[in-house]
């Protein structure tokens, strides 16, 4: 490599066109003076990176609208210009939206703790065996468990671990869909109640009645985005025919689940909730405004916070720019 000398290369016109150089345009040709006062033929480079970036951005935006936001709803009363402003904000914070089968958010600003009013040895109500299940129920349970393992909601408990508390699970059916539910009645009996305040529904309705623009976003499996403290996970062990598993995140069926989620949301949006333009209804995030410009600013602020805390929004359960909303 020490004996190498610099070489000059001749580039084709097609290659030069990539950088905005037209060799046939004499107005863009000029000479520059380099070392030893040698003249060299040169071109002003008008790079097309900005145009290319815009094209790529537009393509990505179209993919976002067609793929991730295809099921999101906008008010039909919004004008085209208003919709473009809304789409720009949604595309900017697109990482905050997710599908049901994608990884959940991992919010760790508040971890759930479970305190019992009994001590070891725990009563038999906390150490129950699995329920009998038929072939179809077993298959459905295995499907739900495998899905929750992939999402990071559950983890397998090792055979050598000391298991003091375990709860059986069952399938509940809604039309043709099933859902795995833990029978936490025993655990809930011995769990100390939380007294965190929950807003009344009429307060939310009062705020909604004053708003002209309303946006509603659903937190994707919202309760499962909230982690449990390590020592509390031993109380959230479930048993099925295929083994014993442990919840890493909160289950909706446990006592105080709603209070823990409300405390989590209050930690994330303290100022927004105190200014009463943000409403939390179960796992729905509702934004209220009287002007569209203010609504976009508030939506941008909420989505920015959602990204910062690693929350995920279910894109198919969103409603943007509505004038009325049913809770």
C-alpha positions as a Markdown table, in Angstrom:
| # | Residue | x | y | z |
|---|---|---|---|---|
| 1 | Unk | 0.0 | 0.0 | 0.0 |
| 2 | Unk | 3.0 | 2.3 | 0.5 |
| 3 | Unk | 3.7 | 2.4 | -3.2 |
| 4 | Unk | 0.2 | 3.3 | -4.2 |
| 5 | Unk | -0.4 | 6.5 | -6.0 |
| 6 | Unk | -3.7 | 8.5 | -6.3 |
| 7 | Unk | -5.6 | 7.8 | -9.5 |
| 8 | Unk | -8.1 | 9.9 | -11.5 |
| 9 | Unk | -11.4 | 8.3 | -12.5 |
| 10 | Unk | -13.8 | 9.2 | -15.2 |
| 11 | Unk | -17.4 | 8.9 | -14.1 |
| 12 | Unk | -20.3 | 8.4 | -16.4 |
| 13 | Unk | -23.1 | 11.0 | -16.8 |
| 14 | Unk | -25.6 | 8.7 | -15.3 |
| 15 | Unk | -23.6 | 8.5 | -12.1 |
| 16 | Unk | -23.1 | 12.3 | -12.1 |
| 17 | Unk | -26.8 | 12.8 | -12.4 |
| 18 | Unk | -27.3 | 11.2 | -9.1 |
| 19 | Unk | -25.6 | 14.2 | -7.5 |
| 20 | Unk | -27.4 | 16.7 | -9.6 |
| 21 | Unk | -24.6 | 17.2 | -12.1 |
| 22 | Unk | -25.5 | 17.8 | -15.8 |
| 23 | Unk | -22.4 | 17.6 | -17.9 |
| 24 | Unk | -24.2 | 19.0 | -20.9 |
| 25 | Unk | -25.2 | 22.2 | -19.1 |
| 26 | Unk | -22.4 | 24.7 | -19.8 |
| 27 | Unk | -23.7 | 27.1 | -17.2 |
| 28 | Unk | -22.8 | 24.6 | -14.5 |
| 29 | Unk | -19.2 | 24.1 | -15.7 |
| 30 | Unk | -16.3 | 26.1 | -14.4 |
| 31 | Unk | -12.6 | 25.8 | -13.6 |
| 32 | Unk | -10.9 | 25.8 | -10.2 |
| 33 | Unk | -7.3 | 26.5 | -9.4 |
| 34 | Unk | -5.6 | 23.8 | -7.4 |
| 35 | Unk | -1.9 | 23.1 | -6.4 |
| 36 | Unk | 0.8 | 24.3 | -8.9 |
| 37 | Unk | -1.9 | 26.7 | -10.4 |
| 38 | Unk | -3.3 | 23.8 | -12.4 |
| 39 | Unk | -6.8 | 24.3 | -13.8 |
| 40 | Unk | -9.4 | 21.6 | -13.2 |
| 41 | Unk | -12.8 | 21.2 | -14.7 |
| 42 | Unk | -15.5 | 21.1 | -11.9 |
| 43 | Unk | -19.2 | 21.2 | -11.3 |
| 44 | Unk | -21.3 | 22.8 | -8.6 |
| 45 | Unk | -22.8 | 19.8 | -6.7 |
| 46 | Unk | -26.5 | 20.2 | -6.1 |
| 47 | Unk | -27.2 | 17.1 | -4.0 |
| 48 | Unk | -30.5 | 15.5 | -4.0 |
| 49 | Unk | -30.4 | 14.1 | -0.5 |
| 50 | Unk | -33.2 | 16.3 | 0.7 |
| 51 | Unk | -35.4 | 15.2 | -2.2 |
| 52 | Unk | -34.5 | 11.6 | -1.6 |
| 53 | Unk | -35.2 | 11.9 | 2.1 |
| 54 | Unk | -38.6 | 13.5 | 1.4 |
| 55 | Unk | -39.4 | 10.7 | -1.0 |
| 56 | Unk | -38.4 | 8.0 | 1.4 |
| 57 | Unk | -40.3 | 9.8 | 4.2 |
| 58 | Unk | -43.4 | 9.9 | 2.1 |
| 59 | Unk | -43.2 | 6.2 | 1.2 |
| 60 | Unk | -42.7 | 5.3 | 4.9 |
| 61 | Unk | -45.7 | 7.5 | 5.8 |
| 62 | Unk | -47.8 | 5.8 | 3.2 |
| 63 | Unk | -46.8 | 2.4 | 4.6 |
| 64 | Unk | -47.5 | 3.6 | 8.1 |
| 65 | Unk | -51.0 | 4.7 | 7.1 |
| 66 | Unk | -51.7 | 1.5 | 5.1 |
| 67 | Unk | -50.1 | -0.9 | 7.5 |
| 68 | Unk | -50.1 | 0.3 | 11.1 |
| 69 | Unk | -52.9 | 2.9 | 11.0 |
| 70 | Unk | -55.3 | 1.3 | 8.6 |
| 71 | Unk | -57.8 | 0.6 | 11.4 |
| 72 | Unk | -57.4 | 4.0 | 13.2 |
| 73 | Unk | -60.4 | 6.3 | 12.9 |
| 74 | Unk | -60.5 | 10.0 | 12.1 |
| 75 | Unk | -63.6 | 12.1 | 12.3 |
| 76 | Unk | -65.2 | 12.4 | 8.9 |
| 77 | Unk | -65.8 | 16.1 | 9.6 |
| 78 | Unk | -62.1 | 17.0 | 9.5 |
| 79 | Unk | -60.9 | 18.8 | 6.5 |
| 80 | Unk | -58.1 | 17.4 | 4.3 |
| 81 | Unk | -55.7 | 20.1 | 5.6 |
| 82 | Unk | -56.5 | 19.2 | 9.2 |
| 83 | Unk | -56.0 | 15.5 | 8.5 |
| 84 | Unk | -52.6 | 16.1 | 7.0 |
| 85 | Unk | -51.5 | 18.0 | 10.1 |
| 86 | Unk | -52.8 | 15.1 | 12.2 |
| 87 | Unk | -51.1 | 12.4 | 10.1 |
| 88 | Unk | -47.8 | 14.3 | 10.3 |
| 89 | Unk | -47.9 | 14.1 | 14.1 |
| 90 | Unk | -49.0 | 10.5 | 14.1 |
| 91 | Unk | -46.1 | 9.6 | 11.7 |
| 92 | Unk | -43.6 | 11.5 | 13.9 |
| 93 | Unk | -44.6 | 9.4 | 16.9 |
| 94 | Unk | -45.3 | 6.2 | 15.0 |
| 95 | Unk | -43.1 | 4.0 | 17.3 |
| 96 | Unk | -45.7 | 4.5 | 20.0 |
| 97 | Unk | -48.4 | 2.5 | 18.1 |
| 98 | Unk | -48.4 | -1.3 | 18.0 |
| 99 | Unk | -50.3 | -4.4 | 16.9 |
| 100 | Unk | -51.8 | -6.9 | 19.3 |
| 101 | Unk | -49.1 | -9.5 | 18.4 |
| 102 | Unk | -46.2 | -7.2 | 18.7 |
| 103 | Unk | -44.1 | -6.6 | 21.8 |
| 104 | Unk | -45.8 | -4.7 | 24.6 |
| 105 | Unk | -44.7 | -1.6 | 26.2 |
| 106 | Unk | -42.4 | -1.9 | 29.2 |
| 107 | Unk | -43.3 | 0.8 | 31.7 |
| 108 | Unk | -41.2 | 0.8 | 34.8 |
| 109 | Unk | -42.0 | 4.1 | 36.5 |
| 110 | Unk | -44.3 | 2.3 | 38.9 |
| 111 | Unk | -44.0 | -1.4 | 39.8 |
| 112 | Unk | -46.9 | -3.3 | 41.4 |
| 113 | Unk | -46.6 | -4.7 | 44.9 |
| 114 | Unk | -48.8 | -7.2 | 46.6 |
| 115 | Unk | -49.1 | -7.3 | 50.4 |
| 116 | Unk | -51.0 | -10.2 | 52.1 |
| 117 | Unk | -52.6 | -10.1 | 55.5 |
| 118 | Unk | -51.4 | -13.7 | 56.2 |
| 119 | Unk | -48.0 | -15.2 | 56.8 |
| 120 | Unk | -46.3 | -18.5 | 56.1 |
| 121 | Unk | -47.4 | -21.2 | 56.0 |
| 122 | Unk | -50.0 | -19.9 | 53.5 |
| 123 | Unk | -53.6 | -21.4 | 53.7 |
| 124 | Unk | -54.7 | -24.0 | 51.2 |
| 125 | Unk | -56.8 | -21.5 | 49.4 |
| 126 | Unk | -53.6 | -20.0 | 48.0 |
| 127 | Unk | -52.2 | -23.4 | 47.0 |
| 128 | Unk | -54.8 | -24.9 | 44.7 |
| 129 | Unk | -54.3 | -27.5 | 41.9 |
| 130 | Unk | -55.1 | -27.0 | 38.2 |
| 131 | Unk | -58.7 | -27.3 | 37.1 |
| 132 | Unk | -59.7 | -30.3 | 34.8 |
| 133 | Unk | -60.0 | -29.3 | 31.2 |
| 134 | Unk | -61.1 | -31.0 | 28.0 |
| 135 | Unk | -59.0 | -31.3 | 24.8 |
| 136 | Unk | -60.3 | -28.0 | 23.3 |
| 137 | Unk | -59.8 | -26.1 | 26.5 |
| 138 | Unk | -56.3 | -27.5 | 26.9 |
| 139 | Unk | -55.4 | -26.4 | 23.4 |
| 140 | Unk | -56.8 | -22.9 | 23.9 |
| 141 | Unk | -54.9 | -22.6 | 27.2 |
| 142 | Unk | -51.7 | -23.6 | 25.6 |
| 143 | Unk | -52.2 | -21.0 | 22.8 |
| 144 | Unk | -52.8 | -18.2 | 25.3 |
| 145 | Unk | -49.9 | -19.2 | 27.5 |
| 146 | Unk | -47.5 | -19.4 | 24.5 |
| 147 | Unk | -48.7 | -16.0 | 23.3 |
| 148 | Unk | -48.1 | -14.4 | 26.7 |
| 149 | Unk | -44.7 | -16.0 | 26.9 |
| 150 | Unk | -43.7 | -14.4 | 23.6 |
| 151 | Unk | -45.1 | -11.0 | 24.8 |
| 152 | Unk | -43.1 | -11.2 | 28.0 |
| 153 | Unk | -46.1 | -11.3 | 30.3 |
| 154 | Unk | -45.4 | -14.8 | 31.7 |
| 155 | Unk | -42.3 | -16.8 | 32.4 |
| 156 | Unk | -41.9 | -20.5 | 33.1 |
| 157 | Unk | -41.3 | -21.5 | 36.7 |
| 158 | Unk | -38.5 | -24.0 | 37.1 |
| 159 | Unk | -39.1 | -27.5 | 38.6 |
| 160 | Unk | -36.6 | -26.9 | 41.5 |
| 161 | Unk | -38.2 | -23.6 | 42.7 |
| 162 | Unk | -40.1 | -23.5 | 45.9 |
| 163 | Unk | -43.8 | -22.8 | 45.0 |
| 164 | Unk | -45.9 | -21.5 | 47.9 |
| 165 | Unk | -48.7 | -19.8 | 46.1 |
| 166 | Unk | -50.4 | -21.0 | 42.9 |
| 167 | Unk | -53.7 | -20.1 | 41.2 |
| 168 | Unk | -55.5 | -22.2 | 38.6 |
| 169 | Unk | -56.6 | -20.7 | 35.3 |
| 170 | Unk | -59.7 | -21.3 | 33.1 |
| 171 | Unk | -60.9 | -20.3 | 29.7 |
| 172 | Unk | -63.8 | -17.8 | 29.3 |
| 173 | Unk | -65.6 | -17.5 | 26.1 |
| 174 | Unk | -67.0 | -14.5 | 24.3 |
| 175 | Unk | -68.8 | -15.5 | 21.1 |
| 176 | Unk | -66.1 | -17.6 | 19.3 |
| 177 | Unk | -63.1 | -16.2 | 21.1 |
| 178 | Unk | -61.6 | -17.5 | 24.3 |
| 179 | Unk | -59.6 | -15.7 | 27.0 |
| 180 | Unk | -57.4 | -17.1 | 29.7 |
| 181 | Unk | -58.4 | -15.9 | 33.2 |
| 182 | Unk | -56.7 | -16.7 | 36.5 |
| 183 | Unk | -59.1 | -17.6 | 39.4 |
| 184 | Unk | -57.4 | -15.2 | 41.8 |
| 185 | Unk | -60.3 | -15.2 | 44.3 |
| 186 | Unk | -58.1 | -16.9 | 46.9 |
| 187 | Unk | -55.3 | -14.4 | 46.5 |
| 188 | Unk | -57.7 | -11.5 | 46.4 |
| 189 | Unk | -59.2 | -12.7 | 49.7 |
| 190 | Unk | -55.9 | -12.2 | 51.5 |
| 191 | Unk | -54.7 | -9.2 | 49.6 |
| 192 | Unk | -54.7 | -5.9 | 51.6 |
| 193 | Unk | -56.9 | -3.3 | 49.8 |
| 194 | Unk | -55.5 | -0.3 | 48.1 |
| 195 | Unk | -57.2 | 3.1 | 48.7 |
| 196 | Unk | -56.0 | 5.0 | 45.8 |
| 197 | Unk | -58.7 | 7.5 | 44.6 |
| 198 | Unk | -60.4 | 6.7 | 41.3 |
| 199 | Unk | -62.2 | 9.6 | 39.4 |
| 200 | Unk | -65.9 | 9.3 | 39.1 |
| 201 | Unk | -67.4 | 8.9 | 35.6 |
| 202 | Unk | -69.5 | 12.1 | 35.9 |
| 203 | Unk | -66.3 | 14.1 | 36.2 |
| 204 | Unk | -65.1 | 12.8 | 32.9 |
| 205 | Unk | -68.5 | 13.4 | 31.3 |
| 206 | Unk | -68.4 | 17.0 | 32.4 |
| 207 | Unk | -65.0 | 17.6 | 30.7 |
| 208 | Unk | -66.1 | 15.9 | 27.6 |
| 209 | Unk | -69.2 | 18.1 | 27.3 |
| 210 | Unk | -67.0 | 21.2 | 27.1 |
| 211 | Unk | -64.7 | 19.9 | 24.4 |
| 212 | Unk | -65.0 | 20.5 | 20.7 |
| 213 | Unk | -62.3 | 18.1 | 19.6 |
| 214 | Unk | -61.8 | 14.7 | 21.3 |
| 215 | Unk | -59.2 | 12.1 | 20.8 |
| 216 | Unk | -59.3 | 8.6 | 22.4 |
| 217 | Unk | -56.3 | 6.2 | 22.4 |
| 218 | Unk | -56.3 | 2.8 | 24.0 |
| 219 | Unk | -53.2 | 1.5 | 25.8 |
| 220 | Unk | -52.4 | -1.9 | 24.2 |
| 221 | Unk | -53.1 | -4.5 | 26.8 |
| 222 | Unk | -52.6 | -1.6 | 29.2 |
| 223 | Unk | -52.5 | -3.5 | 32.5 |
| 224 | Unk | -49.9 | -5.9 | 31.0 |
| 225 | Unk | -47.5 | -2.9 | 30.3 |
| 226 | Unk | -47.1 | -2.5 | 34.1 |
| 227 | Unk | -44.4 | -4.6 | 35.7 |
| 228 | Unk | -44.6 | -6.3 | 39.1 |
| 229 | Unk | -41.9 | -6.0 | 41.8 |
| 230 | Unk | -39.8 | -9.2 | 41.9 |
| 231 | Unk | -40.9 | -10.3 | 45.4 |
| 232 | Unk | -44.6 | -9.9 | 44.4 |
| 233 | Unk | -44.3 | -12.2 | 41.4 |
| 234 | Unk | -44.4 | -15.3 | 43.6 |
| 235 | Unk | -48.0 | -14.5 | 44.5 |
| 236 | Unk | -48.9 | -14.3 | 40.8 |
| 237 | Unk | -48.0 | -17.9 | 39.8 |
| 238 | Unk | -50.6 | -19.8 | 37.8 |
| 239 | Unk | -51.0 | -23.5 | 37.2 |
| 240 | Unk | -52.4 | -25.3 | 34.2 |
| 241 | Unk | -52.1 | -28.8 | 32.8 |
| 242 | Unk | -48.9 | -27.8 | 30.9 |
| 243 | Unk | -47.0 | -26.4 | 33.9 |
| 244 | Unk | -46.6 | -23.5 | 36.3 |
| 245 | Unk | -46.0 | -20.0 | 35.1 |
| 246 | Unk | -45.3 | -16.6 | 36.8 |
| 247 | Unk | -46.7 | -13.2 | 35.8 |
| 248 | Unk | -44.0 | -10.6 | 35.2 |
| 249 | Unk | -46.6 | -8.0 | 34.7 |
| 250 | Unk | -49.9 | -7.2 | 36.4 |
| 251 | Unk | -53.0 | -9.3 | 35.7 |
| 252 | Unk | -56.3 | -7.6 | 35.4 |
| 253 | Unk | -57.9 | -10.2 | 37.6 |
| 254 | Unk | -56.0 | -9.4 | 40.8 |
| 255 | Unk | -57.3 | -7.1 | 43.5 |
| 256 | Unk | -56.1 | -3.5 | 43.3 |
| 257 | Unk | -55.2 | -3.9 | 39.6 |
| 258 | Unk | -57.2 | -0.8 | 38.6 |
| 259 | Unk | -55.7 | 1.3 | 41.5 |
| 260 | Unk | -52.1 | 0.3 | 40.4 |
| 261 | Unk | -52.8 | 1.3 | 36.8 |
| 262 | Unk | -54.3 | 4.6 | 37.9 |
| 263 | Unk | -51.3 | 5.3 | 40.1 |
| 264 | Unk | -49.0 | 4.5 | 37.1 |
| 265 | Unk | -50.9 | 6.9 | 34.8 |
| 266 | Unk | -50.8 | 9.6 | 37.4 |
| 267 | Unk | -47.1 | 9.2 | 37.6 |
| 268 | Unk | -46.7 | 9.5 | 33.8 |
| 269 | Unk | -49.2 | 12.4 | 33.3 |
| 270 | Unk | -49.3 | 14.4 | 36.5 |
| 271 | Unk | -49.6 | 17.9 | 34.9 |
| 272 | Unk | -51.9 | 16.9 | 32.1 |
| 273 | Unk | -54.4 | 15.3 | 34.5 |
| 274 | Unk | -54.2 | 18.3 | 36.9 |
| 275 | Unk | -55.1 | 20.6 | 34.1 |
| 276 | Unk | -58.1 | 18.4 | 33.4 |
| 277 | Unk | -57.7 | 18.2 | 29.6 |
| 278 | Unk | -56.5 | 14.6 | 29.9 |
| 279 | Unk | -58.9 | 11.9 | 31.0 |
| 280 | Unk | -58.1 | 8.3 | 31.9 |
| 281 | Unk | -61.1 | 5.9 | 31.5 |
| 282 | Unk | -59.9 | 2.4 | 32.5 |
| 283 | Unk | -57.1 | 2.0 | 29.9 |
| 284 | Unk | -58.3 | 4.7 | 27.5 |
| 285 | Unk | -56.4 | 7.9 | 27.2 |
| 286 | Unk | -58.7 | 10.8 | 26.2 |
| 287 | Unk | -57.6 | 14.3 | 25.1 |
| 288 | Unk | -60.0 | 17.2 | 25.1 |
| 289 | Unk | -59.6 | 20.6 | 23.5 |
| 290 | Unk | -61.6 | 23.6 | 22.3 |
| 291 | Unk | -59.4 | 24.5 | 19.3 |
| 292 | Unk | -57.7 | 22.2 | 16.7 |
| 293 | Unk | -54.3 | 23.8 | 17.1 |
| 294 | Unk | -54.4 | 23.3 | 20.8 |
| 295 | Unk | -55.6 | 19.8 | 20.3 |
| 296 | Unk | -52.6 | 19.0 | 18.0 |
| 297 | Unk | -50.2 | 20.4 | 20.6 |
| 298 | Unk | -51.7 | 18.3 | 23.4 |
| 299 | Unk | -51.7 | 15.2 | 21.2 |
| 300 | Unk | -48.1 | 15.7 | 20.4 |
| 301 | Unk | -47.2 | 16.2 | 24.1 |
| 302 | Unk | -49.0 | 13.0 | 25.1 |
| 303 | Unk | -47.5 | 10.9 | 22.3 |
| 304 | Unk | -44.0 | 12.3 | 23.2 |
| 305 | Unk | -44.5 | 11.2 | 26.8 |
| 306 | Unk | -45.8 | 7.8 | 25.7 |
| 307 | Unk | -42.6 | 7.2 | 23.8 |
| 308 | Unk | -40.4 | 8.4 | 26.7 |
| 309 | Unk | -41.9 | 5.9 | 29.1 |
| 310 | Unk | -42.1 | 3.1 | 26.5 |
| 311 | Unk | -45.8 | 2.7 | 26.4 |
| 312 | Unk | -47.6 | 1.2 | 23.4 |
| 313 | Unk | -50.9 | 2.3 | 21.9 |
| 314 | Unk | -53.3 | 0.0 | 20.1 |
| 315 | Unk | -53.6 | 1.6 | 16.7 |
| 316 | Unk | -56.9 | -0.1 | 15.9 |
| 317 | Unk | -58.6 | 1.3 | 19.0 |
| 318 | Unk | -57.8 | 5.0 | 18.3 |
| 319 | Unk | -60.3 | 7.8 | 17.5 |
| 320 | Unk | -58.9 | 11.2 | 16.4 |
| 321 | Unk | -60.6 | 14.6 | 16.2 |
| 322 | Unk | -64.1 | 13.5 | 17.2 |
| 323 | Unk | -66.7 | 15.9 | 18.3 |
| 324 | Unk | -68.4 | 13.4 | 20.6 |
| 325 | Unk | -67.4 | 10.2 | 22.3 |
| 326 | Unk | -69.3 | 7.4 | 24.0 |
| 327 | Unk | -67.7 | 5.9 | 27.1 |
